[in-house]
Short mmCIF file of C-alpha atoms and ligand atoms in Angstrom, two decimals:
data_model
loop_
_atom_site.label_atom_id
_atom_site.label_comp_id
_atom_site.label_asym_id
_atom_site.label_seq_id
_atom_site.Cartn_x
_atom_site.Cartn_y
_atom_site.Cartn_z
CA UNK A 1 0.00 0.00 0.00
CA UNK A 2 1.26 3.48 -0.97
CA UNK A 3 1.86 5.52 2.12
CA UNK A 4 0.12 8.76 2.79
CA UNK A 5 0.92 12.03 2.74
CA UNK A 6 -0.48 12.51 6.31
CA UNK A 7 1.96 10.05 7.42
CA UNK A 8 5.10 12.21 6.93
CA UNK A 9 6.91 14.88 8.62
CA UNK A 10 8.18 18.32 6.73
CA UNK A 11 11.54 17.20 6.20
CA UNK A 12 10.63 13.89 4.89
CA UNK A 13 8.51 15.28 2.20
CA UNK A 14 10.90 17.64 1.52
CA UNK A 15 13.85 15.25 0.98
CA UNK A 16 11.32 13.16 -1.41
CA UNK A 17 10.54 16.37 -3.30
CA UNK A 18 14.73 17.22 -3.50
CA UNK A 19 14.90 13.75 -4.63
CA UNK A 20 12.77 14.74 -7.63
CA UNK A 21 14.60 18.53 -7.87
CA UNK A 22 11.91 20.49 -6.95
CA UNK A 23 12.41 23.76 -5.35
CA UNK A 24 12.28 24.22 -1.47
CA UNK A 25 9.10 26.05 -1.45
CA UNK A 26 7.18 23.13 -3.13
CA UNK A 27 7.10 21.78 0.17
CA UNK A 28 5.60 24.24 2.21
CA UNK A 29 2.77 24.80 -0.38
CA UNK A 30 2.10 20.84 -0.33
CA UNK A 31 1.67 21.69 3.59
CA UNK A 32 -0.39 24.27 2.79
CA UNK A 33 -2.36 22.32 0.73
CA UNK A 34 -2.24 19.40 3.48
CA UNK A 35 -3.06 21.00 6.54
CA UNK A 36 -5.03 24.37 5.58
CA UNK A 37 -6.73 23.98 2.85
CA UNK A 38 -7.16 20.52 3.55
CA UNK A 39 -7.83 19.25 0.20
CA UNK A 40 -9.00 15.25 -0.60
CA UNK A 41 -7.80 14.88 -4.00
CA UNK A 42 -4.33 16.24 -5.88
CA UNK A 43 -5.40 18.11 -8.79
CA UNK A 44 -6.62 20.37 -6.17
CA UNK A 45 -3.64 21.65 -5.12
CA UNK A 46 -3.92 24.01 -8.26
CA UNK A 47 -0.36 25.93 -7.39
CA UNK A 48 1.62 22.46 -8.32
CA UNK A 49 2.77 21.98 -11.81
CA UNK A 50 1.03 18.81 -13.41
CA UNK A 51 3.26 16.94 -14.02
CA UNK A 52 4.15 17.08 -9.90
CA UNK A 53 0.83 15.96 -8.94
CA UNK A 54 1.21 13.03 -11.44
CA UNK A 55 4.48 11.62 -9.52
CA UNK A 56 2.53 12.40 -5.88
CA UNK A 57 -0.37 10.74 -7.12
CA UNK A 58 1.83 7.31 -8.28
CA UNK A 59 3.81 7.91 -4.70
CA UNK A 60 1.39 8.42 -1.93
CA UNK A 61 -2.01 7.32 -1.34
CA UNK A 62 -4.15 10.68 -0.10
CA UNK A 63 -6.87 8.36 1.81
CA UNK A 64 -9.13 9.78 4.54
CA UNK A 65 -11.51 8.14 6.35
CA UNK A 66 -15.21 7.90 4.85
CA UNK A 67 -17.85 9.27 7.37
CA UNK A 68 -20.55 6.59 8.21
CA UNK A 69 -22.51 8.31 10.88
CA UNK A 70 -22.31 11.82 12.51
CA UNK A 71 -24.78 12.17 15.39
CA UNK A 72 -25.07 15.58 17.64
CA UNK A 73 -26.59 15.79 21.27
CA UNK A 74 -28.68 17.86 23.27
CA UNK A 75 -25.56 19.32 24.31
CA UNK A 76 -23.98 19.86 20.96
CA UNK A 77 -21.35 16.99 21.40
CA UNK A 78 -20.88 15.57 18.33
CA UNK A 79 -20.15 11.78 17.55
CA UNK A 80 -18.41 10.78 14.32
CA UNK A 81 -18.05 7.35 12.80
CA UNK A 82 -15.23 7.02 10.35
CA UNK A 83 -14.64 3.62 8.00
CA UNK A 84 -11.02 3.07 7.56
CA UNK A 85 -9.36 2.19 4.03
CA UNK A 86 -9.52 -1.58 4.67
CA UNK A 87 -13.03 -1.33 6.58
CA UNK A 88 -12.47 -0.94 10.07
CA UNK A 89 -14.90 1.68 12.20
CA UNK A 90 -13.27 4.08 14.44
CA UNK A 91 -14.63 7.17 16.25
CA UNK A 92 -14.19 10.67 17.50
CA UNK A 93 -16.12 12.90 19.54
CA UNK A 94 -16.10 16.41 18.82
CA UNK A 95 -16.58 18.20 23.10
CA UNK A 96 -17.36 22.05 22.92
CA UNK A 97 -15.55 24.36 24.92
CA UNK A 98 -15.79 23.18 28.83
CA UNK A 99 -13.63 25.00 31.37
CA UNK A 100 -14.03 22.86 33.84
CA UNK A 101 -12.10 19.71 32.08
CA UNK A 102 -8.60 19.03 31.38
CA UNK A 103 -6.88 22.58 31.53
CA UNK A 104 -8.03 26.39 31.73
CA UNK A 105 -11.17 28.20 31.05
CA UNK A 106 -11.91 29.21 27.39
CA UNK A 107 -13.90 28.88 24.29
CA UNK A 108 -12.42 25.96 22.55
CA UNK A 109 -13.32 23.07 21.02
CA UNK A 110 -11.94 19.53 21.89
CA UNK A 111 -11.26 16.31 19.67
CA UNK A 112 -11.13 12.80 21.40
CA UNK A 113 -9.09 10.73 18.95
CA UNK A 114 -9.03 6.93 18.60
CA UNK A 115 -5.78 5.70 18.51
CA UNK A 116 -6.57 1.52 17.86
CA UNK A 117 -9.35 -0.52 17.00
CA UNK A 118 -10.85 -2.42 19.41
CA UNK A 119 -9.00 -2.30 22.39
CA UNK A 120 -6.65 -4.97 24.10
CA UNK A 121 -7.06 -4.17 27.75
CA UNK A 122 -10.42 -5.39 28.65
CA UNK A 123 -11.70 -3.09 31.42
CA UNK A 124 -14.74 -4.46 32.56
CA UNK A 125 -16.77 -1.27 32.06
CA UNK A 126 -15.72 -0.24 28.93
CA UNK A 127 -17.16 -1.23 25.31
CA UNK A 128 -13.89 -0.51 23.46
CA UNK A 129 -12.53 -3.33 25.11
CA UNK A 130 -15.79 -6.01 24.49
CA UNK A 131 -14.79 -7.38 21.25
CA UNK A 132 -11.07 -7.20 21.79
CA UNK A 133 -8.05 -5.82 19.98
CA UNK A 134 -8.18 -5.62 16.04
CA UNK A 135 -4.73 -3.53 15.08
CA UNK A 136 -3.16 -0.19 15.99
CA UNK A 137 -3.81 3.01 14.06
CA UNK A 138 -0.97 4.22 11.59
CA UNK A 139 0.51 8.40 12.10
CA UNK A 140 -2.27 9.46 9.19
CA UNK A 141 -5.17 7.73 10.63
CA UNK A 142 -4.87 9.53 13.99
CA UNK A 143 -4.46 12.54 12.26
CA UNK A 144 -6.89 12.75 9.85
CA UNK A 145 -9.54 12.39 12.37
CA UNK A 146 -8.64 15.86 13.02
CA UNK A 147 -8.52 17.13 9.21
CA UNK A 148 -11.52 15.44 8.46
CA UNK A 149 -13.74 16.88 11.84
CA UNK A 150 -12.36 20.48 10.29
CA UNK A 151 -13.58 19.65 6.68
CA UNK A 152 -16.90 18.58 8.01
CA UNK A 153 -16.85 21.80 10.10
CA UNK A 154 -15.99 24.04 6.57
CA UNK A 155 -18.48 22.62 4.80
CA UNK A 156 -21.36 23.54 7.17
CA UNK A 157 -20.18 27.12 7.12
CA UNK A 158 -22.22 27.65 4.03
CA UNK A 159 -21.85 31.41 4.81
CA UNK A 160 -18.45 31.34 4.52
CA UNK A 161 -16.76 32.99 0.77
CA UNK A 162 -15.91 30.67 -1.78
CA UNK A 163 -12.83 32.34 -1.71
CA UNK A 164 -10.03 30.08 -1.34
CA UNK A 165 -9.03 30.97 2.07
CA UNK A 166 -8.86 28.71 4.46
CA UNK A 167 -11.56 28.51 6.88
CA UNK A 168 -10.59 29.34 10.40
CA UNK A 169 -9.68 26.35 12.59
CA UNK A 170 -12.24 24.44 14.92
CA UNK A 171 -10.38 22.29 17.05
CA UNK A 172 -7.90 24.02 19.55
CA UNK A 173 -7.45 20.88 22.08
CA UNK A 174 -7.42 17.33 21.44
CA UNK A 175 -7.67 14.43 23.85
CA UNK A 176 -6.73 10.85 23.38
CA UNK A 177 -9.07 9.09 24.76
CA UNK A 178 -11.03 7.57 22.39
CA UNK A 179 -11.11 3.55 21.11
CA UNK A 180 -7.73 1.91 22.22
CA UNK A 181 -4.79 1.99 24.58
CA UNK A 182 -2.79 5.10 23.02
CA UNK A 183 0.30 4.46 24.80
CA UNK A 184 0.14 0.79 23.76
CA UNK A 185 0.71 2.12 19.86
CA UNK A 186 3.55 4.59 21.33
CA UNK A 187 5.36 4.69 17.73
CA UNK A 188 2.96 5.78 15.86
CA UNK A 189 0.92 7.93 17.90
CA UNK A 190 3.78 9.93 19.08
CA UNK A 191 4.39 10.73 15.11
CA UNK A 192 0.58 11.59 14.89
CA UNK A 193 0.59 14.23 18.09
CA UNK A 194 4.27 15.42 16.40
CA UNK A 195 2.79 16.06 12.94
CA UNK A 196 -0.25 17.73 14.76
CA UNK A 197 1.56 19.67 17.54
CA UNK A 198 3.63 21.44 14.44
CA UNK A 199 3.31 24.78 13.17
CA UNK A 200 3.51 23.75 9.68
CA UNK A 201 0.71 20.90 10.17
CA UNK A 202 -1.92 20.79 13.03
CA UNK A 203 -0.96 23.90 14.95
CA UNK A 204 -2.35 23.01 18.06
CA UNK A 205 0.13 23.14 20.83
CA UNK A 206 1.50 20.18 22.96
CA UNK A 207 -0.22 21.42 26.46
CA UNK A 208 -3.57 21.60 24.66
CA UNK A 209 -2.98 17.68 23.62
CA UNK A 210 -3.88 15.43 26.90
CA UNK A 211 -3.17 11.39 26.68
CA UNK A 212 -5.13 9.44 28.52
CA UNK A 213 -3.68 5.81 29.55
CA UNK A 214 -5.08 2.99 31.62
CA UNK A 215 -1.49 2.63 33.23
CA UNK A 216 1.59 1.23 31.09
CA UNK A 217 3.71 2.45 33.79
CA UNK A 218 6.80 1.73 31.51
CA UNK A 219 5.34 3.89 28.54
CA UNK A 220 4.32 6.31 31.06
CA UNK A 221 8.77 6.80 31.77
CA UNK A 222 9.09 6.47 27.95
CA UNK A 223 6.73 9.73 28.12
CA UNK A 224 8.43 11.73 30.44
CA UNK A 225 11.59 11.88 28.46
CA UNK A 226 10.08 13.06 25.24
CA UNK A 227 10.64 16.68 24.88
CA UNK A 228 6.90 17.76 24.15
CA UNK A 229 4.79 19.11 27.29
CA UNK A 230 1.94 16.67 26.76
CA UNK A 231 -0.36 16.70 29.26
CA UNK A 232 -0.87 13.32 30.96
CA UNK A 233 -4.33 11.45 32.45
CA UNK A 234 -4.37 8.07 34.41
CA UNK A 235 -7.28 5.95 34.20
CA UNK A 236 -8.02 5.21 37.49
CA UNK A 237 -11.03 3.82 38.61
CA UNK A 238 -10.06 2.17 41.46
CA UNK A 239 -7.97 3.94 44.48
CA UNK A 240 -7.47 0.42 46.22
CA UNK A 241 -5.27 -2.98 44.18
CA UNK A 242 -8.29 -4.80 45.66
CA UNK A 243 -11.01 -2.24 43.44
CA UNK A 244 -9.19 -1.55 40.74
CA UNK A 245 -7.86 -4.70 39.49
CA UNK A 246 -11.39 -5.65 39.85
CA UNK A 247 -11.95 -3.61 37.42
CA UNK A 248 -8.98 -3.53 34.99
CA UNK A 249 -6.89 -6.71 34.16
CA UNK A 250 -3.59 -4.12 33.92
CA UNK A 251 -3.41 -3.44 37.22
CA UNK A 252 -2.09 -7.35 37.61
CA UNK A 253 0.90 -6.22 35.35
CA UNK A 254 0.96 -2.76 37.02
CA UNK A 255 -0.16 -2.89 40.06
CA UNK A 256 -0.80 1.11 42.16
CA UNK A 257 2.53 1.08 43.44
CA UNK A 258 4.47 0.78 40.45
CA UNK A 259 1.99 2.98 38.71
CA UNK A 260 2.12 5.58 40.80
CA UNK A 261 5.98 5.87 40.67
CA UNK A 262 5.55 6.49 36.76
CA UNK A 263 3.14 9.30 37.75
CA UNK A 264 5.78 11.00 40.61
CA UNK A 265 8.61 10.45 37.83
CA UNK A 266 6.69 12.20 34.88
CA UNK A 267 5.95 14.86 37.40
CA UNK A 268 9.14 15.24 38.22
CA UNK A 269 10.31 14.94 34.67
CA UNK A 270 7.92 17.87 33.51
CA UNK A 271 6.57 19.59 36.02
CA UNK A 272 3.16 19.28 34.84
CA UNK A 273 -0.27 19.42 36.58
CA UNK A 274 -1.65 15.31 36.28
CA UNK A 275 -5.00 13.85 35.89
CA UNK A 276 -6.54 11.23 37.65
CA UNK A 277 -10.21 10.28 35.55
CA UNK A 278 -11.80 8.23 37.77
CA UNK A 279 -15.23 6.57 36.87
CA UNK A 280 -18.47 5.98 39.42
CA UNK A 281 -19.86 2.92 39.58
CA UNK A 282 -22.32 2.23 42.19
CA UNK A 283 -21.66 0.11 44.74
CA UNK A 284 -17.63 -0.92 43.73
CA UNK A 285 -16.41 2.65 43.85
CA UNK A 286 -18.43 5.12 45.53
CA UNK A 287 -17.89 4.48 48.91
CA UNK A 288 -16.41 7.46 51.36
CA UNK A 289 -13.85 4.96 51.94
CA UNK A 290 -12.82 4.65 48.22
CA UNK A 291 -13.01 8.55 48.14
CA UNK A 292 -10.07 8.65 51.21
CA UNK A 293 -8.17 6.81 49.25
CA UNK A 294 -8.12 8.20 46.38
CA UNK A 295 -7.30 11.56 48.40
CA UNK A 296 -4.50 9.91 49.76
CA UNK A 297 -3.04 9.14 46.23
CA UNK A 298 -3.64 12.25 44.60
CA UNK A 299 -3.02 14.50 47.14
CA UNK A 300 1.23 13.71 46.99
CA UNK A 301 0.83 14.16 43.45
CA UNK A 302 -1.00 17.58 43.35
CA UNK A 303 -3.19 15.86 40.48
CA UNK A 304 -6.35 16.62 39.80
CA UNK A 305 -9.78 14.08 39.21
CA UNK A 306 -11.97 13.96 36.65
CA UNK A 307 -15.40 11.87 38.35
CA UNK A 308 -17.33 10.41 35.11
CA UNK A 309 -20.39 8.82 36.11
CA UNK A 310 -20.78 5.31 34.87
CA UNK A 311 -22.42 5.80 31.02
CA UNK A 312 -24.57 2.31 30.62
CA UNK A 313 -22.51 -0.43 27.86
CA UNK A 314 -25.23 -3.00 26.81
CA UNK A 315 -24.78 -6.55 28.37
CA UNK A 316 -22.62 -5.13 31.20
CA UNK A 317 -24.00 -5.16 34.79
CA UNK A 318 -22.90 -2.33 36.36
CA UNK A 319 -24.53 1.22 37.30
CA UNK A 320 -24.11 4.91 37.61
CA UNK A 321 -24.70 6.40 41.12
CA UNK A 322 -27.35 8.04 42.35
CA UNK A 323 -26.98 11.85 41.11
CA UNK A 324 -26.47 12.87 45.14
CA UNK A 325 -24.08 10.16 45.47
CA UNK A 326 -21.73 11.59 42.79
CA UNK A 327 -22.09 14.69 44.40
CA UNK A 328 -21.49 13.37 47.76
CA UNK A 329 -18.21 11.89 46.31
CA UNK A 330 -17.04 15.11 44.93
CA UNK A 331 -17.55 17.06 48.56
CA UNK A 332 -15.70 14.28 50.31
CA UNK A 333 -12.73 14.59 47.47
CA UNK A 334 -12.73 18.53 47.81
CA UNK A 335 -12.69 18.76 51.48
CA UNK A 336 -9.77 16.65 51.45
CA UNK A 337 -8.31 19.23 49.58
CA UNK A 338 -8.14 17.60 45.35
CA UNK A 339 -9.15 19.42 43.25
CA UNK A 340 -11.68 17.73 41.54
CA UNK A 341 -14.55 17.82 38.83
CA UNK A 342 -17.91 16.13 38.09
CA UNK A 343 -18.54 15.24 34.83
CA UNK A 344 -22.10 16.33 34.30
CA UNK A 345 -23.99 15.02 31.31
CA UNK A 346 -22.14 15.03 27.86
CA UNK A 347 -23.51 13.23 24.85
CA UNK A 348 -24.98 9.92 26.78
CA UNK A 349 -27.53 10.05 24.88
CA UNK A 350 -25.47 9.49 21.67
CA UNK A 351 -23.18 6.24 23.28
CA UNK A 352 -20.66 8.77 23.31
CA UNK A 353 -18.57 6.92 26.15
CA UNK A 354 -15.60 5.65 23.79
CA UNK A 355 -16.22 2.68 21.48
CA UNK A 356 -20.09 2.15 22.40
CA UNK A 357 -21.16 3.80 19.16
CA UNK A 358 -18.92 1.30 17.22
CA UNK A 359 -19.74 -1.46 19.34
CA UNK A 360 -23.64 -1.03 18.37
CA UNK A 361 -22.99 -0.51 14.58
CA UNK A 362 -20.49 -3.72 14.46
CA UNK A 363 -23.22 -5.56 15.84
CA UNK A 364 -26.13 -4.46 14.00
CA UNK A 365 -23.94 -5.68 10.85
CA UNK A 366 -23.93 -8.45 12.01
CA UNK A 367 -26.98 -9.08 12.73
CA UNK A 368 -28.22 -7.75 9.33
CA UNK A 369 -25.10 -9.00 6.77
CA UNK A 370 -25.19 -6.50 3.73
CA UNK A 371 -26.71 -8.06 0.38
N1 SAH B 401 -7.36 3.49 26.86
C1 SAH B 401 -7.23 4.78 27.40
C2 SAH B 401 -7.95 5.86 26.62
C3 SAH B 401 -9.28 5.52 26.07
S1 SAH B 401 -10.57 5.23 27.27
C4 SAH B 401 -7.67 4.80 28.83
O1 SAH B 401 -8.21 3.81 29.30
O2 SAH B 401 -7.41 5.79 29.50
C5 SAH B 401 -11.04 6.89 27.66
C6 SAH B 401 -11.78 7.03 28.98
O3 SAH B 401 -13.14 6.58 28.85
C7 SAH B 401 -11.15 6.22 30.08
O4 SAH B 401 -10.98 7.00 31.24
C8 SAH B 401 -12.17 5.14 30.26
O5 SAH B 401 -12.05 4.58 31.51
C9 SAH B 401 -13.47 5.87 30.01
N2 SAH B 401 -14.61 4.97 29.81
C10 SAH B 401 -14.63 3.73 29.28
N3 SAH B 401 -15.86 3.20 29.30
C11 SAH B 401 -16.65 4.11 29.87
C12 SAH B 401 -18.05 4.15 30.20
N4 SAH B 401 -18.85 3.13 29.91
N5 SAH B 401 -18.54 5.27 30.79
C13 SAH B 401 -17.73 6.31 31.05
N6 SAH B 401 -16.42 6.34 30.77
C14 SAH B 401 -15.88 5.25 30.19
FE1 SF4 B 402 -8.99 -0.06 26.54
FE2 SF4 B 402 -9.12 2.32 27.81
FE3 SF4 B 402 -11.35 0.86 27.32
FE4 SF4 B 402 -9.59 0.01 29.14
S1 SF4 B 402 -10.81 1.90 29.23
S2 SF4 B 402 -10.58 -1.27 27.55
S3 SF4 B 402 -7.65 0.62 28.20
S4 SF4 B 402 -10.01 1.80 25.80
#
């Protein structure tokens, strides 16, 4: 398979356009072309001699994912299906601006990213997980989730000039934290944030991108001593070895101890504020006990927790608490001094929890095989 454009940073497309003699500045307007204007096919990029877009056209391959199903909430998150070159379903959510999560107050829009499909890890809440682990995400399949969001965000601005400049940007923050374990496709995902942290592709700057892991505690070092300022959130879930390997078959590899070393060196390693997301399920959770512990784990760590009540996955037994139980469990977290945020309703009523809306569309297939 040709490889994409999407795939490769500015100097390697610019030492494959040297190797064909073209001038320096071809490059930046392919970027241009690439990452502003956003273009889907190569006679498009109308500033490029012919015969150029003839050899780019036999080189690279300039796939992007085909949009199944978009589906907006009450709250104007936005889900988006995407089918993959050889078939596979991902998803991205698009989050409007919400001060309250992952960073400071302003009006921006965030982009949770899938970086796999399917999902290895098998947390017993999640629907990501249900059907297993199907294969890792290449560099231009994590990043066109982004291009493509902003291209379906042009097109509704119908009011906008046909004038061949580029619409203004959508996305200013992007979380990875949709289908899949990112850090488990480290390679390849690091290229993707890379390519989208630069100024001469994505634009959007490494403190606005947060990674969100379940707890490779060795990736998490790996992290630490990359030079970007990602910022970094720990699944949770559990604040006990007893609750949260209930809960998540990793913490067997990586048990709280060891994973909470990774979190004090990244800390010390960057200096940046940490995230703890830690889901409510009623009854295995909840408890004030549960909430004492996790204040004794974050509170060394100055991190911060993100409560998400439970969002229901078909065929799985557990339960959201009670709305005054959530709130009970933030007031116990904040008057041990974390500070801490409940996650009220965003897009449940689309299956936006990560991989649900996926999950459901697999299934139907199945159920009703196309002619
Ligand atoms: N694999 C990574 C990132 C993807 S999961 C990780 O586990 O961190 C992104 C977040 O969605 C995680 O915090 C995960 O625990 C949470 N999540 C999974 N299933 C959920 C559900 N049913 N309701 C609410 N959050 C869920
Ligand atoms: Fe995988 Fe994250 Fe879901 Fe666990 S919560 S199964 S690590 S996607």
């Amino acid at each position: 398979m040709k490889p994409s454009p999407h795939a490769l940073t500015r100097e390697e497309l610019h030492r494959q356009l040297a190797a064909w003699h073209e001038p320096a500045y071809r490059t930046d307007q392919l970027l241009a072309w690439l990452y502003e204007h956003r273009v889907t096919a190569w006679d498009a990029m109308t500033n490029l001699p012919r015969s150029l877009r003839a050899r780019l056209a036999e080189t690279f391959d300039l796939r992007v994912p085909e949009l199944v199903t978009v589906r907006a909430a009450a709250d104007s998150t936005t889900k988006f299906l995407w089918r993959l070159a050889d078939g596979a379903l991902i998803e991205s959510v698009l989050i409007p601006a919400n001060p309250a999560l992952y960073g400071e107050a302003s009006d921006r829009h965030t982009l949770c990213v899938s970086t796999q499909v399917g999902c290895a890890y098998g947390c017993k809440f999640c629907a990501s997980g249900l059907d297993g682990w199907k294969r890792n995400l290449t560099p231009d399949e994590i990043v066109n989730q982004v291009l493509a969001v902003e291209r379906w965000h042009a097109e509704r601005e119908t009011a906008r000039p046909a004038s061949g400049v580029p619409p203004a940007r959508l996305i200013t923050n992007l979380v990875i934290m949709g289908m899949g374990e990112p850090l488990a496709n480290y390679d390849p995902l690091l290229k993707a944030l890379r390519l989208l942290n630069a100024p001469w592709g994505g634009g959007i700057g490494a403190r606005k991108i947060t990674i969100s892991t379940s707890g490779l505690a060795p990736q998490i070092r790996k992290l630490a001593e990359e030079p970007e300022q990602f910022r970094l959130a720990i699944s949770l879930h559990g604040a006990t070895d007893e609750v949260r390997s209930r809960l998540m078959p990793i913490n067997r590899r990586y048990p709280l101890r060891e994973l909470i070393a990774a979190c004090e060196h990244y800390l010390a390693r960057k200096g940046r504020m940490l995230t703890f997301e830690y889901l409510l399920l009623a009854g295995v959770n909840d408890s004030p006990a549960d909430a004492r512990a996790l204040i004794r784990l974050a509170r060394p760590l100055g991190a911060k927790v993100n409560l998400i009540p439970y969002n229901r996955v078909e065929g799985l037994p557990w339960r959201r608490p009670a709305e005054a139980a959530c709130e009970a469990f933030l007031a116990e977290l904040e008057r041990g001094g974390i500070k801490a945020t409940l996650r009220r309703e965003k897009g449940t009523d689309i299956d936006a929890a990560c991989g649900q809306l996926r999950l459901k569309t697999e299934r139907q297939n199945a159920l009703s095989p196309s002619p």
